[in-house]
Amino acid sequence: MLSTPESFSSSGSSPVQPGHGLDIEGVTHRFGEVTVLNQIHLQVEPGEFVALLGPSGCGKTTLLRLVAGFLTPTVGHIRIDGQRVEHIPTHKRNVGIVFQNYALFPHMSVFDNIAYGLRAQKTPASKVRSRVQEMLELVQLAQMGNRYPSELSGGQQQRIALARALAVEPRILLLDEPFSALDKNLRLDMQIEVKRLLTEQGITTLFVTHDQEEALSMADRIAVMSHGIVQQFDTPTTIYDRPATLFVSQFVGTTNLIPGTLVQQDSRGCVVALTDGTEIALATIPDLPLQSPVQVAIRPENLRLSPNPSSGASAVEVEICLPLGASTIYEVRTASGLRIKVTQPRGMGAAALPTGETLYLTLTSTEACSIFPVDDPVGM
């Protein structure tokens, strides 16, 4: 949590239940001649947890800084609880922030770190004591008030930073990659814990991450960003199952891109002729003319391998086998030389399928595919 007097409202704050909405209306931001955000439109519902997901340089942290008030948009408006805030200084927005390095004051005790924002608001000492203790209990560190940050683990430091952000009852909570410094197992534990806390508190939250698993597991909705634009804003399930662009299909999860030509379509779906001559019928209706070159996006878990031939199956050779505990990833090669990834669950004691063998590949569902034009401009 970046705890400076500028991070909190000097006039106090109202209860966060059930949360306050955030509206980002046509926001564009430039650094000199460089446009880093271009016409961003997002509406975050009260109490909603929204992730800004994208690669480095996509503009997600700049958008977070605009909401915090560290930057002013070149064009557009930002509203918190219906109030325009782009010209309101940071310290009057009452926005809580947790950064990835937590920014705890090393010379202050845990108690004083959590109390910092409350004291900056000139909160009475008796209320400071009760509120800090309430926050310590909330993050399950009730006995840690007298310790110093150097005496805490990474997970404990993160919880103290979160407690400090929540202590002032912020209208909006901003999280800037707060899990990136933690090891994998602790990161998963903290994702569950933070999600539980924020759901209980009902706080509107904007969360920046480049980690797709974090976004998919924690967010109510995800804004996938690339090159300063929002490519898709939807629920994790929709983004994963129905990516709107080629970029989203590749950035969120693993996908196979199989080239082909759109040869038929009607109200029930379409038929794509693959480069090896195979035709597949899909329950997808692309907005493209017939004979368009396309790429069919198929998730590895929506394919199945079998040692036995069946109707519609393609013969493939297993080249690579990567056991991952509960599942196994295979890379197979088709007769035309196309390499495809397949993920299959592993049963108890089951051996991996042998490499070098000829197996048969089938699609588990005609609805489990997306189709994009080869030159999809939004997916670049």
mmCIF file of C-alpha atoms in Angstrom:
data_model
loop_
_atom_site.group_PDB
_atom_site.id
_atom_site.type_symbol
_atom_site.label_atom_id
_atom_site.label_comp_id
_atom_site.label_asym_id
_atom_site.label_seq_id
_atom_site.Cartn_x
_atom_site.Cartn_y
_atom_site.Cartn_z
ATOM 1 C CA MET A 1 0.000 0.000 0.000
ATOM 2 C CA LEU A 2 1.436 3.398 -0.930
ATOM 3 C CA SER A 3 0.454 5.130 2.298
ATOM 4 C CA THR A 4 0.981 8.842 2.002
ATOM 5 C CA PRO A 5 -1.419 11.581 3.061
ATOM 6 C CA GLU A 6 -2.242 11.968 -0.629
ATOM 7 C CA SER A 7 -3.748 8.474 -0.674
ATOM 8 C CA PHE A 8 -6.672 9.332 1.569
ATOM 9 C CA SER A 9 -9.512 11.813 1.813
ATOM 10 C CA SER A 10 -8.790 14.508 4.368
ATOM 11 C CA SER A 11 -12.485 14.875 5.109
ATOM 12 C CA GLY A 12 -13.107 11.285 6.215
ATOM 13 C CA SER A 13 -14.908 8.563 4.334
ATOM 14 C CA SER A 14 -18.240 6.821 4.169
ATOM 15 C CA PRO A 15 -18.841 3.081 4.736
ATOM 16 C CA VAL A 16 -17.815 0.935 1.804
ATOM 17 C CA GLN A 17 -20.815 -1.428 1.925
ATOM 18 C CA PRO A 18 -22.017 -2.300 -0.675
ATOM 19 C CA GLY A 19 -19.328 -0.519 -2.673
ATOM 20 C CA HIS A 20 -19.060 2.382 -5.112
ATOM 21 C CA GLY A 21 -19.124 2.198 -8.884
ATOM 22 C CA LEU A 22 -16.367 3.341 -11.217
ATOM 23 C CA ASP A 23 -16.959 4.735 -14.708
ATOM 24 C CA ILE A 24 -14.159 5.293 -17.220
ATOM 25 C CA GLU A 25 -15.637 7.250 -20.094
ATOM 26 C CA GLY A 26 -13.719 7.608 -23.359
ATOM 27 C CA VAL A 27 -10.357 8.018 -21.641
ATOM 28 C CA THR A 28 -7.335 8.679 -23.831
ATOM 29 C CA HIS A 29 -3.909 9.401 -22.381
ATOM 30 C CA ARG A 30 -0.758 10.538 -24.130
ATOM 31 C CA PHE A 31 2.825 10.977 -23.034
ATOM 32 C CA GLY A 32 4.007 13.587 -25.509
ATOM 33 C CA GLU A 33 3.243 12.215 -28.967
ATOM 34 C CA VAL A 34 2.791 8.653 -27.725
ATOM 35 C CA THR A 35 -0.788 7.475 -27.128
ATOM 36 C CA VAL A 36 -0.701 4.905 -24.315
ATOM 37 C CA LEU A 37 -4.486 4.650 -23.822
ATOM 38 C CA ASN A 38 -6.992 5.093 -26.620
ATOM 39 C CA GLN A 39 -10.716 5.619 -25.971
ATOM 40 C CA ILE A 40 -11.102 3.398 -22.911
ATOM 41 C CA HIS A 41 -14.701 2.751 -21.828
ATOM 42 C CA LEU A 42 -15.279 0.672 -18.691
ATOM 43 C CA GLN A 43 -18.081 0.571 -16.166
ATOM 44 C CA VAL A 44 -17.300 -1.212 -12.909
ATOM 45 C CA GLU A 45 -20.372 -2.082 -10.880
ATOM 46 C CA PRO A 46 -20.568 -1.392 -7.130
ATOM 47 C CA GLY A 47 -18.698 -4.082 -5.219
ATOM 48 C CA GLU A 48 -17.324 -5.649 -8.393
ATOM 49 C CA PHE A 49 -13.788 -7.038 -8.723
ATOM 50 C CA VAL A 50 -12.420 -6.159 -12.179
ATOM 51 C CA ALA A 51 -9.009 -7.228 -13.487
ATOM 52 C CA LEU A 52 -7.018 -5.251 -16.040
ATOM 53 C CA LEU A 53 -5.119 -8.005 -17.842
ATOM 54 C CA GLY A 54 -2.490 -7.527 -20.495
ATOM 55 C CA PRO A 55 1.206 -7.706 -21.397
ATOM 56 C CA SER A 56 3.796 -5.175 -20.273
ATOM 57 C CA GLY A 57 3.290 -1.822 -21.969
ATOM 58 C CA CYS A 58 -0.404 -2.324 -22.757
ATOM 59 C CA GLY A 59 -1.475 0.663 -20.609
ATOM 60 C CA LYS A 60 -3.038 -1.122 -17.640
ATOM 61 C CA THR A 61 -0.869 0.522 -14.966
ATOM 62 C CA THR A 62 -1.332 3.924 -16.606
ATOM 63 C CA LEU A 63 -5.096 3.417 -16.358
ATOM 64 C CA LEU A 64 -4.741 2.521 -12.675
ATOM 65 C CA ARG A 65 -2.699 5.679 -12.062
ATOM 66 C CA LEU A 66 -5.366 7.758 -13.792
ATOM 67 C CA VAL A 67 -8.029 6.364 -11.454
ATOM 68 C CA ALA A 68 -5.761 6.989 -8.462
ATOM 69 C CA GLY A 69 -5.209 10.586 -9.520
ATOM 70 C CA PHE A 70 -1.459 10.382 -10.103
ATOM 71 C CA LEU A 71 -2.121 11.296 -13.748
ATOM 72 C CA THR A 72 -4.824 13.340 -15.495
ATOM 73 C CA PRO A 73 -6.406 11.944 -18.682
ATOM 74 C CA THR A 74 -5.670 13.781 -21.911
ATOM 75 C CA VAL A 75 -9.272 13.153 -23.006
ATOM 76 C CA GLY A 76 -12.283 11.661 -21.254
ATOM 77 C CA HIS A 77 -13.791 11.423 -17.797
ATOM 78 C CA ILE A 78 -13.430 9.242 -14.709
ATOM 79 C CA ARG A 79 -16.324 8.995 -12.271
ATOM 80 C CA ILE A 80 -16.329 7.415 -8.825
ATOM 81 C CA ASP A 81 -19.813 6.865 -7.436
ATOM 82 C CA GLY A 82 -21.128 9.135 -10.188
ATOM 83 C CA GLN A 83 -18.771 12.016 -9.335
ATOM 84 C CA ARG A 84 -16.233 13.232 -11.881
ATOM 85 C CA VAL A 85 -12.788 13.019 -10.296
ATOM 86 C CA GLU A 86 -10.237 13.668 -13.038
ATOM 87 C CA HIS A 87 -9.595 17.180 -11.655
ATOM 88 C CA ILE A 88 -9.932 16.206 -7.989
ATOM 89 C CA PRO A 89 -6.547 15.746 -6.279
ATOM 90 C CA THR A 90 -5.560 12.279 -5.159
ATOM 91 C CA HIS A 91 -5.881 12.974 -1.443
ATOM 92 C CA LYS A 92 -9.558 13.886 -1.861
ATOM 93 C CA ARG A 93 -10.563 10.782 -3.823
ATOM 94 C CA ASN A 94 -10.229 8.357 -0.890
ATOM 95 C CA VAL A 95 -8.797 5.614 -3.049
ATOM 96 C CA GLY A 96 -6.827 2.791 -1.420
ATOM 97 C CA ILE A 97 -3.823 1.370 -3.253
ATOM 98 C CA VAL A 98 -1.737 -1.778 -2.765
ATOM 99 C CA PHE A 99 1.401 -1.921 -4.909
ATOM 100 C CA GLN A 100 3.465 -5.014 -5.598
ATOM 101 C CA ASN A 101 6.240 -3.986 -3.164
ATOM 102 C CA TYR A 102 3.614 -3.193 -0.463
ATOM 103 C CA ALA A 103 5.467 0.054 0.534
ATOM 104 C CA LEU A 104 5.260 -0.619 4.274
ATOM 105 C CA PHE A 105 7.198 1.868 6.398
ATOM 106 C CA PRO A 106 10.132 -0.154 7.809
ATOM 107 C CA HIS A 107 10.609 2.125 10.846
ATOM 108 C CA MET A 108 6.948 1.813 11.908
ATOM 109 C CA SER A 109 5.259 -1.049 13.706
ATOM 110 C CA VAL A 110 2.460 -2.974 12.049
ATOM 111 C CA PHE A 111 -0.020 -1.015 14.176
ATOM 112 C CA ASP A 112 1.419 2.336 13.088
ATOM 113 C CA ASN A 113 1.532 1.291 9.431
ATOM 114 C CA ILE A 114 -2.178 0.468 9.467
ATOM 115 C CA ALA A 115 -2.961 3.611 11.474
ATOM 116 C CA TYR A 116 -1.071 5.915 9.110
ATOM 117 C CA GLY A 117 -3.952 6.858 6.846
ATOM 118 C CA LEU A 118 -6.395 7.189 9.725
ATOM 119 C CA ARG A 119 -4.059 9.607 11.499
ATOM 120 C CA ALA A 120 -3.601 11.545 8.261
ATOM 121 C CA GLN A 121 -7.387 11.994 8.308
ATOM 122 C CA LYS A 122 -7.096 13.258 11.909
ATOM 123 C CA THR A 123 -9.225 10.391 13.175
ATOM 124 C CA PRO A 124 -9.623 10.385 17.000
ATOM 125 C CA ALA A 125 -7.082 8.163 18.747
ATOM 126 C CA SER A 126 -9.736 5.904 20.266
ATOM 127 C CA LYS A 127 -11.217 5.193 16.849
ATOM 128 C CA VAL A 128 -7.749 4.620 15.395
ATOM 129 C CA ARG A 129 -7.071 1.935 18.004
ATOM 130 C CA SER A 130 -10.369 0.157 17.447
ATOM 131 C CA ARG A 131 -10.165 0.373 13.659
ATOM 132 C CA VAL A 132 -6.587 -0.930 13.522
ATOM 133 C CA GLN A 133 -7.491 -3.848 15.758
ATOM 134 C CA GLU A 134 -10.524 -4.553 13.576
ATOM 135 C CA MET A 135 -8.295 -4.634 10.488
ATOM 136 C CA LEU A 136 -5.740 -6.901 12.181
ATOM 137 C CA GLU A 137 -8.497 -9.342 13.028
ATOM 138 C CA LEU A 138 -9.904 -9.093 9.518
ATOM 139 C CA VAL A 139 -6.586 -10.190 7.980
ATOM 140 C CA GLN A 140 -6.068 -12.781 10.747
ATOM 141 C CA LEU A 141 -2.975 -11.121 12.236
ATOM 142 C CA ALA A 142 -4.501 -9.903 15.494
ATOM 143 C CA GLN A 143 -1.329 -10.522 17.549
ATOM 144 C CA MET A 144 1.084 -8.840 15.123
ATOM 145 C CA GLY A 145 0.476 -5.173 15.949
ATOM 146 C CA ASN A 146 3.797 -4.628 17.732
ATOM 147 C CA ARG A 147 5.960 -6.284 15.089
ATOM 148 C CA TYR A 148 7.886 -4.521 12.334
ATOM 149 C CA PRO A 149 7.728 -5.272 8.589
ATOM 150 C CA SER A 150 11.164 -6.931 8.651
ATOM 151 C CA GLU A 151 9.772 -9.497 11.097
ATOM 152 C CA LEU A 152 6.950 -10.543 8.757
ATOM 153 C CA SER A 153 6.791 -13.048 5.918
ATOM 154 C CA GLY A 154 5.897 -11.910 2.405
ATOM 155 C CA GLY A 155 2.308 -13.069 2.810
ATOM 156 C CA GLN A 156 1.988 -11.283 6.162
ATOM 157 C CA GLN A 157 3.396 -8.068 4.691
ATOM 158 C CA GLN A 158 0.849 -8.247 1.915
ATOM 159 C CA ARG A 159 -2.010 -8.668 4.370
ATOM 160 C CA ILE A 160 -0.783 -5.694 6.404
ATOM 161 C CA ALA A 161 -0.621 -3.572 3.236
ATOM 162 C CA LEU A 162 -4.179 -4.629 2.438
ATOM 163 C CA ALA A 163 -5.310 -3.875 6.006
ATOM 164 C CA ARG A 164 -3.804 -0.394 5.730
ATOM 165 C CA ALA A 165 -5.633 0.214 2.457
ATOM 166 C CA LEU A 166 -8.954 -0.975 3.912
ATOM 167 C CA ALA A 167 -8.600 0.855 7.241
ATOM 168 C CA VAL A 168 -9.693 4.187 5.755
ATOM 169 C CA GLU A 169 -12.760 2.631 4.102
ATOM 170 C CA PRO A 170 -11.793 3.593 0.538
ATOM 171 C CA ARG A 171 -14.395 4.216 -2.126
ATOM 172 C CA ILE A 172 -12.273 2.264 -4.608
ATOM 173 C CA LEU A 173 -9.454 -0.213 -3.981
ATOM 174 C CA LEU A 174 -6.649 -0.401 -6.542
ATOM 175 C CA LEU A 175 -4.306 -3.415 -6.623
ATOM 176 C CA ASP A 176 -1.172 -3.165 -8.787
ATOM 177 C CA GLU A 177 0.225 -6.698 -9.243
ATOM 178 C CA PRO A 178 0.291 -7.330 -5.471
ATOM 179 C CA PHE A 179 1.098 -11.049 -5.779
ATOM 180 C CA SER A 180 4.083 -10.870 -8.127
ATOM 181 C CA ALA A 181 6.701 -11.009 -5.337
ATOM 182 C CA LEU A 182 5.271 -14.197 -3.778
ATOM 183 C CA ASP A 183 6.186 -17.788 -4.595
ATOM 184 C CA LYS A 184 3.620 -19.856 -6.479
ATOM 185 C CA ASN A 185 2.011 -21.721 -3.574
ATOM 186 C CA LEU A 186 1.799 -18.643 -1.344
ATOM 187 C CA ARG A 187 0.480 -16.618 -4.277
ATOM 188 C CA LEU A 188 -2.428 -19.026 -4.711
ATOM 189 C CA ASP A 189 -3.207 -18.960 -0.979
ATOM 190 C CA MET A 190 -3.173 -15.156 -0.947
ATOM 191 C CA GLN A 191 -5.377 -14.932 -4.032
ATOM 192 C CA ILE A 192 -8.021 -16.972 -2.228
ATOM 193 C CA GLU A 193 -7.634 -14.957 0.985
ATOM 194 C CA VAL A 194 -7.749 -11.536 -0.688
ATOM 195 C CA LYS A 195 -10.751 -12.506 -2.810
ATOM 196 C CA ARG A 196 -12.574 -13.664 0.329
ATOM 197 C CA LEU A 197 -11.791 -10.446 2.210
ATOM 198 C CA LEU A 198 -12.825 -8.131 -0.599
ATOM 199 C CA THR A 199 -16.029 -10.065 -1.261
ATOM 200 C CA GLU A 200 -16.938 -9.820 2.425
ATOM 201 C CA GLN A 201 -16.163 -6.092 2.495
ATOM 202 C CA GLY A 202 -18.057 -5.370 -0.737
ATOM 203 C CA ILE A 203 -15.397 -3.007 -2.042
ATOM 204 C CA THR A 204 -15.224 -1.980 -5.690
ATOM 205 C CA THR A 205 -11.788 -3.191 -6.809
ATOM 206 C CA LEU A 206 -9.603 -2.601 -9.864
ATOM 207 C CA PHE A 207 -6.784 -5.127 -10.114
ATOM 208 C CA VAL A 208 -3.808 -4.919 -12.502
ATOM 209 C CA THR A 209 -2.078 -8.137 -13.531
ATOM 210 C CA HIS A 210 -0.258 -9.756 -16.432
ATOM 211 C CA ASP A 211 -0.999 -13.200 -14.979
ATOM 212 C CA GLN A 212 -3.973 -14.761 -16.749
ATOM 213 C CA GLU A 213 -4.510 -17.348 -14.001
ATOM 214 C CA GLU A 214 -4.833 -14.598 -11.376
ATOM 215 C CA ALA A 215 -7.363 -12.759 -13.501
ATOM 216 C CA LEU A 216 -9.387 -15.857 -14.357
ATOM 217 C CA SER A 217 -9.532 -17.078 -10.757
ATOM 218 C CA MET A 218 -10.168 -13.785 -8.931
ATOM 219 C CA ALA A 219 -12.075 -11.361 -11.145
ATOM 220 C CA ASP A 220 -15.812 -10.962 -11.631
ATOM 221 C CA ARG A 221 -14.971 -9.468 -15.024
ATOM 222 C CA ILE A 222 -11.749 -9.004 -16.973
ATOM 223 C CA ALA A 223 -10.691 -6.186 -19.298
ATOM 224 C CA VAL A 224 -8.096 -7.668 -21.659
ATOM 225 C CA MET A 225 -5.825 -4.871 -22.900
ATOM 226 C CA SER A 226 -3.301 -4.571 -25.714
ATOM 227 C CA HIS A 227 -1.617 -1.526 -27.239
ATOM 228 C CA GLY A 228 -3.697 0.910 -25.198
ATOM 229 C CA ILE A 229 -7.137 -0.472 -26.047
ATOM 230 C CA VAL A 230 -9.563 -2.841 -24.358
ATOM 231 C CA GLN A 231 -9.933 -5.845 -26.640
ATOM 232 C CA GLN A 232 -12.631 -7.539 -24.565
ATOM 233 C CA PHE A 233 -14.445 -6.793 -21.284
ATOM 234 C CA ASP A 234 -16.455 -9.711 -19.991
ATOM 235 C CA THR A 235 -16.654 -12.513 -17.447
ATOM 236 C CA PRO A 236 -13.694 -14.906 -17.143
ATOM 237 C CA THR A 237 -15.773 -17.769 -18.557
ATOM 238 C CA THR A 238 -16.842 -15.805 -21.633
ATOM 239 C CA ILE A 239 -13.348 -14.494 -22.300
ATOM 240 C CA TYR A 240 -11.868 -17.970 -22.086
ATOM 241 C CA ASP A 241 -14.599 -19.795 -24.009
ATOM 242 C CA ARG A 242 -15.576 -17.030 -26.451
ATOM 243 C CA PRO A 243 -12.561 -14.768 -27.095
ATOM 244 C CA ALA A 244 -13.565 -11.736 -29.140
ATOM 245 C CA THR A 245 -10.251 -11.330 -30.961
ATOM 246 C CA LEU A 246 -7.286 -13.357 -32.071
ATOM 247 C CA PHE A 247 -5.139 -11.606 -29.451
ATOM 248 C CA VAL A 248 -7.485 -12.560 -26.607
ATOM 249 C CA SER A 249 -7.589 -16.180 -27.748
ATOM 250 C CA GLN A 250 -3.789 -16.359 -27.638
ATOM 251 C CA PHE A 251 -3.104 -14.251 -24.540
ATOM 252 C CA VAL A 252 -5.701 -15.831 -22.261
ATOM 253 C CA GLY A 253 -4.964 -19.521 -21.949
ATOM 254 C CA THR A 254 -3.297 -21.768 -24.502
ATOM 255 C CA THR A 255 -4.822 -22.180 -27.935
ATOM 256 C CA ASN A 256 -4.116 -23.982 -31.199
ATOM 257 C CA LEU A 257 -4.457 -21.859 -34.339
ATOM 258 C CA ILE A 258 -5.323 -24.050 -37.307
ATOM 259 C CA PRO A 259 -5.401 -22.404 -40.763
ATOM 260 C CA GLY A 260 -8.239 -23.086 -43.158
ATOM 261 C CA THR A 261 -10.815 -21.613 -45.527
ATOM 262 C CA LEU A 262 -14.444 -20.795 -44.776
ATOM 263 C CA VAL A 263 -16.386 -22.844 -47.340
ATOM 264 C CA GLN A 264 -19.940 -22.916 -46.000
ATOM 265 C CA GLN A 265 -22.137 -21.216 -43.396
ATOM 266 C CA ASP A 266 -25.789 -20.918 -42.464
ATOM 267 C CA SER A 267 -27.895 -20.228 -39.372
ATOM 268 C CA ARG A 268 -26.623 -23.403 -37.697
ATOM 269 C CA GLY A 269 -22.890 -22.802 -38.090
ATOM 270 C CA CYS A 270 -20.155 -23.120 -40.674
ATOM 271 C CA VAL A 271 -17.757 -25.501 -42.368
ATOM 272 C CA VAL A 272 -14.015 -24.840 -42.574
ATOM 273 C CA ALA A 273 -11.721 -26.701 -44.962
ATOM 274 C CA LEU A 274 -8.336 -27.210 -43.335
ATOM 275 C CA THR A 275 -5.079 -27.094 -45.250
ATOM 276 C CA ASP A 276 -4.832 -30.905 -45.283
ATOM 277 C CA GLY A 277 -8.222 -31.161 -46.999
ATOM 278 C CA THR A 278 -10.170 -32.137 -43.881
ATOM 279 C CA GLU A 279 -13.493 -30.321 -43.438
ATOM 280 C CA ILE A 280 -14.822 -29.594 -39.954
ATOM 281 C CA ALA A 281 -18.335 -28.417 -39.118
ATOM 282 C CA LEU A 282 -18.475 -25.842 -36.317
ATOM 283 C CA ALA A 283 -21.347 -24.309 -34.354
ATOM 284 C CA THR A 284 -19.911 -20.836 -34.988
ATOM 285 C CA ILE A 285 -21.182 -18.177 -37.369
ATOM 286 C CA PRO A 286 -18.317 -15.854 -38.372
ATOM 287 C CA ASP A 287 -19.070 -12.498 -39.946
ATOM 288 C CA LEU A 288 -16.936 -13.280 -42.973
ATOM 289 C CA PRO A 289 -17.567 -13.966 -46.677
ATOM 290 C CA LEU A 290 -17.189 -17.484 -48.049
ATOM 291 C CA GLN A 291 -13.703 -18.481 -49.203
ATOM 292 C CA SER A 292 -12.127 -16.212 -46.578
ATOM 293 C CA PRO A 293 -8.846 -17.534 -45.166
ATOM 294 C CA VAL A 294 -9.376 -18.075 -41.447
ATOM 295 C CA GLN A 295 -7.731 -19.394 -38.321
ATOM 296 C CA VAL A 296 -9.666 -21.801 -36.127
ATOM 297 C CA ALA A 297 -8.786 -21.411 -32.432
ATOM 298 C CA ILE A 298 -9.166 -24.604 -30.397
ATOM 299 C CA ARG A 299 -8.198 -25.009 -26.733
ATOM 300 C CA PRO A 300 -5.977 -28.067 -26.057
ATOM 301 C CA GLU A 301 -8.474 -29.445 -23.529
ATOM 302 C CA ASN A 302 -11.191 -29.517 -26.205
ATOM 303 C CA LEU A 303 -9.305 -32.164 -28.180
ATOM 304 C CA ARG A 304 -9.009 -35.865 -27.427
ATOM 305 C CA LEU A 305 -6.498 -38.540 -28.400
ATOM 306 C CA SER A 306 -7.425 -42.186 -28.826
ATOM 307 C CA PRO A 307 -5.545 -45.280 -29.973
ATOM 308 C CA ASN A 308 -8.621 -46.316 -31.963
ATOM 309 C CA PRO A 309 -9.835 -44.717 -35.217
ATOM 310 C CA SER A 310 -13.336 -43.257 -35.304
ATOM 311 C CA SER A 311 -15.574 -41.232 -37.595
ATOM 312 C CA GLY A 312 -14.142 -37.748 -38.137
ATOM 313 C CA ALA A 313 -10.851 -38.516 -36.373
ATOM 314 C CA SER A 314 -7.504 -37.474 -37.864
ATOM 315 C CA ALA A 315 -4.421 -39.657 -37.624
ATOM 316 C CA VAL A 316 -1.579 -37.901 -35.781
ATOM 317 C CA GLU A 317 1.832 -38.814 -34.404
ATOM 318 C CA VAL A 318 2.698 -38.053 -30.761
ATOM 319 C CA GLU A 319 5.962 -36.099 -30.682
ATOM 320 C CA ILE A 320 6.140 -34.717 -27.124
ATOM 321 C CA CYS A 321 4.565 -35.781 -23.833
ATOM 322 C CA LEU A 322 4.688 -33.466 -20.772
ATOM 323 C CA PRO A 323 3.153 -34.935 -17.581
ATOM 324 C CA LEU A 324 1.813 -32.198 -15.267
ATOM 325 C CA GLY A 325 0.450 -34.219 -12.385
ATOM 326 C CA ALA A 326 -3.321 -34.148 -12.822
ATOM 327 C CA SER A 327 -3.058 -33.715 -16.596
ATOM 328 C CA THR A 328 -0.710 -34.413 -19.479
ATOM 329 C CA ILE A 329 0.123 -32.126 -22.394
ATOM 330 C CA TYR A 330 0.855 -33.741 -25.749
ATOM 331 C CA GLU A 331 2.200 -32.158 -28.898
ATOM 332 C CA VAL A 332 1.099 -34.107 -31.949
ATOM 333 C CA ARG A 333 1.851 -33.715 -35.649
ATOM 334 C CA THR A 334 -0.712 -34.126 -38.410
ATOM 335 C CA ALA A 335 -0.021 -35.678 -41.798
ATOM 336 C CA SER A 336 0.337 -32.160 -43.251
ATOM 337 C CA GLY A 337 2.983 -31.264 -40.649
ATOM 338 C CA LEU A 338 0.775 -29.097 -38.420
ATOM 339 C CA ARG A 339 1.703 -29.316 -34.730
ATOM 340 C CA ILE A 340 -1.184 -29.281 -32.244
ATOM 341 C CA LYS A 341 -1.245 -29.265 -28.437
ATOM 342 C CA VAL A 342 -3.665 -31.571 -26.612
ATOM 343 C CA THR A 343 -4.346 -31.606 -22.861
ATOM 344 C CA GLN A 344 -5.812 -34.755 -21.348
ATOM 345 C CA PRO A 345 -6.668 -35.519 -17.709
ATOM 346 C CA ARG A 346 -4.605 -38.281 -16.157
ATOM 347 C CA GLY A 347 -6.393 -41.010 -14.256
ATOM 348 C CA MET A 348 -4.903 -42.554 -11.116
ATOM 349 C CA GLY A 349 -1.973 -44.745 -12.127
ATOM 350 C CA ALA A 350 -2.578 -44.175 -15.838
ATOM 351 C CA ALA A 351 0.484 -44.171 -18.068
ATOM 352 C CA ALA A 352 1.075 -41.455 -20.645
ATOM 353 C CA LEU A 353 0.334 -42.239 -24.271
ATOM 354 C CA PRO A 354 3.546 -43.329 -26.010
ATOM 355 C CA THR A 355 5.510 -40.939 -28.233
ATOM 356 C CA GLY A 356 6.158 -41.975 -31.807
ATOM 357 C CA GLU A 357 2.846 -43.824 -31.981
ATOM 358 C CA THR A 358 0.022 -43.054 -34.394
ATOM 359 C CA LEU A 359 -3.115 -41.969 -32.530
ATOM 360 C CA TYR A 360 -6.416 -40.439 -33.563
ATOM 361 C CA LEU A 361 -7.415 -36.847 -32.803
ATOM 362 C CA THR A 362 -11.017 -35.698 -32.392
ATOM 363 C CA LEU A 363 -12.739 -32.452 -31.443
ATOM 364 C CA THR A 364 -14.888 -32.878 -28.315
ATOM 365 C CA SER A 365 -17.439 -30.199 -29.234
ATOM 366 C CA THR A 366 -18.279 -28.216 -32.362
ATOM 367 C CA GLU A 367 -19.048 -25.271 -30.052
ATOM 368 C CA ALA A 368 -15.569 -25.286 -28.512
ATOM 369 C CA CYS A 369 -13.930 -23.262 -31.292
ATOM 370 C CA SER A 370 -13.542 -19.647 -32.350
ATOM 371 C CA ILE A 371 -12.865 -18.426 -35.886
ATOM 372 C CA PHE A 372 -10.838 -15.344 -36.796
ATOM 373 C CA PRO A 373 -9.733 -13.798 -40.088
ATOM 374 C CA VAL A 374 -6.060 -14.353 -40.824
ATOM 375 C CA ASP A 375 -5.460 -10.591 -40.917
ATOM 376 C CA ASP A 376 -7.518 -9.805 -37.780
ATOM 377 C CA PRO A 377 -6.406 -6.173 -37.113
ATOM 378 C CA VAL A 378 -7.581 -6.193 -33.497
ATOM 379 C CA GLY A 379 -5.619 -9.315 -32.771
ATOM 380 C CA MET A 380 -2.265 -7.931 -33.840
#
